[in-house]
XYZ file of C-alpha atoms in Angstrom:
180
model
C 104.532 111.818 99.916
C 101.674 109.347 99.376
C 100.250 106.893 101.849
C 98.437 103.646 101.074
C 96.716 101.464 103.661
C 98.033 97.890 103.695
C 96.116 96.541 106.705
C 92.998 97.824 108.438
C 92.201 97.217 112.115
C 90.129 94.178 111.084
C 93.034 92.787 109.035
C 95.454 93.295 111.938
C 93.067 91.501 114.308
C 92.714 88.509 111.972
C 96.494 88.286 111.540
C 97.112 88.490 115.308
C 94.746 85.586 115.915
C 96.369 83.531 113.149
C 99.838 84.191 114.590
C 98.600 83.216 118.080
C 97.271 79.929 116.691
C 100.550 79.221 114.908
C 102.433 79.808 118.170
C 100.112 77.398 119.987
C 100.665 74.747 117.297
C 104.415 74.906 117.830
C 104.652 75.610 121.568
C 101.472 74.005 123.019
C 101.390 75.091 126.690
C 104.369 77.505 126.511
C 105.961 75.900 129.589
C 109.395 76.087 127.951
C 108.782 79.136 125.730
C 109.320 82.856 126.314
C 107.966 85.660 124.144
C 110.406 88.575 123.840
C 109.194 91.846 122.330
C 112.005 93.857 120.770
C 111.919 97.447 122.025
C 110.337 99.728 121.188
C 107.764 98.675 118.566
C 107.789 94.912 119.107
C 106.413 95.375 122.602
C 102.964 96.345 121.303
C 102.784 93.198 119.186
C 104.112 90.998 122.022
C 101.544 92.390 124.466
C 98.707 91.913 121.995
C 99.681 88.313 121.304
C 100.063 87.606 125.031
C 96.576 88.988 125.678
C 95.067 86.797 122.947
C 96.920 83.701 124.182
C 95.865 84.271 127.800
C 92.278 85.437 127.347
C 91.147 83.425 124.343
C 93.271 80.278 124.580
C 93.765 80.028 128.357
C 97.568 79.968 128.229
C 98.087 81.000 131.838
C 101.787 80.462 132.466
C 102.997 82.690 129.646
C 106.295 84.494 130.110
C 106.677 87.765 128.205
C 109.710 90.037 128.271
C 111.044 93.078 126.460
C 114.557 93.485 125.098
C 116.295 96.784 124.375
C 118.854 96.466 121.580
C 119.962 100.109 121.345
C 123.606 99.590 122.305
C 123.923 96.283 120.475
C 123.161 97.817 117.070
C 126.028 98.088 114.607
C 124.994 101.639 113.722
C 124.432 103.126 117.185
C 127.512 105.379 116.998
C 126.698 106.629 113.494
C 123.645 108.667 114.418
C 123.828 112.417 114.922
C 120.878 112.479 117.304
C 121.297 111.342 120.915
C 120.199 107.776 121.561
C 117.298 106.996 123.826
C 117.476 103.524 125.265
C 114.375 101.640 126.331
C 114.013 99.331 129.306
C 114.870 95.696 129.089
C 112.388 93.708 131.150
C 113.448 90.084 131.390
C 112.838 88.805 134.907
C 113.178 85.080 134.235
C 115.841 82.631 133.110
C 116.323 82.233 129.352
C 118.899 79.453 129.684
C 117.747 76.387 127.707
C 114.374 78.006 126.913
C 112.751 78.503 123.533
C 112.672 82.200 122.710
C 110.319 83.830 120.231
C 111.555 87.289 119.247
C 108.659 89.557 118.291
C 108.985 92.713 116.210
C 106.557 94.706 114.095
C 108.596 95.010 110.862
C 111.453 92.873 109.578
C 113.390 95.121 107.244
C 117.181 94.771 106.933
C 117.573 92.145 109.677
C 119.992 94.299 111.670
C 117.643 94.687 114.639
C 117.278 90.920 114.871
C 121.051 90.442 114.677
C 121.343 92.923 117.542
C 118.685 91.044 119.515
C 120.570 87.766 119.005
C 123.651 89.392 120.529
C 121.740 91.125 123.343
C 119.884 88.012 124.528
C 123.201 86.255 125.169
C 123.637 88.560 128.187
C 120.769 86.668 129.827
C 121.865 83.114 129.045
C 121.893 80.668 126.180
C 118.457 79.790 124.810
C 117.937 76.314 123.376
C 116.214 77.762 120.310
C 115.270 81.173 118.921
C 112.408 81.890 116.530
C 111.244 85.131 114.951
C 107.694 86.430 114.659
C 107.020 89.618 112.733
C 103.853 91.394 111.700
C 105.356 92.705 108.432
C 108.141 91.050 106.437
C 109.790 93.381 103.915
C 111.463 90.530 102.093
C 113.362 92.460 99.396
C 115.202 94.748 101.824
C 117.301 92.263 103.785
C 120.973 92.991 104.464
C 121.455 89.829 106.536
C 120.265 86.239 105.977
C 117.449 86.437 108.533
C 113.921 85.162 107.855
C 110.833 85.048 110.097
C 109.410 81.778 111.376
C 106.008 83.465 111.698
C 104.932 86.343 109.474
C 101.712 88.297 109.447
C 102.015 89.790 105.984
C 104.747 89.928 103.391
C 105.211 93.346 101.805
C 107.258 93.992 98.701
C 108.279 97.582 99.374
C 111.133 99.233 97.541
C 113.753 101.428 99.177
C 111.942 104.762 98.877
C 108.879 103.266 100.577
C 108.407 102.961 104.321
C 106.088 100.612 106.182
C 104.395 102.308 109.134
C 102.688 100.158 111.769
C 100.245 101.940 114.059
C 98.984 100.433 117.309
C 95.841 101.504 119.149
C 97.766 101.762 122.430
C 100.348 104.163 121.018
C 98.919 105.766 117.883
C 95.159 105.651 118.426
C 94.496 103.103 115.661
C 95.466 99.651 114.464
C 96.655 99.942 110.868
C 99.617 99.396 108.583
C 100.501 101.942 105.914
C 102.925 102.062 103.022
C 104.341 105.547 102.656
C 106.236 106.765 99.603
C 108.994 109.251 100.330
C 109.548 111.982 97.776
């Protein structure tokens, strides 16, 4: 099993700032926009972006939530191991709001399909966009594409993209790992 670094901490930081600027271009003051991190790994990216938007761009009225999709997945009954659900934290109205789903890696698109179904439990957004740190474009099972992408990675099926966050893993980095 070999591991190759795709993004260093510096690269991740540059990409996060670029993504924050792209969000500002499209949503200005965020008065009608909600950022939703998809549990579990999208929460780190959502929190990082929210911090940048608040501290560096003075977006003060930013709404950030977290969505658990565990029981909305089409494969949740196929796993042998017991499922561990995460907490959904959405304490505001999503009806007629612009939603930006945030996840670390867009792979098959199934997580995003699950998120589209799950968010309907909270109301009907006027628009939904997708922001992802890594877009594995050749692995899609569903016709889902990001509106905002940090980096596009052309990984084949026996390769795995691993995103590490300082808050959880002790470093900011993205690796490509080859399975034997």
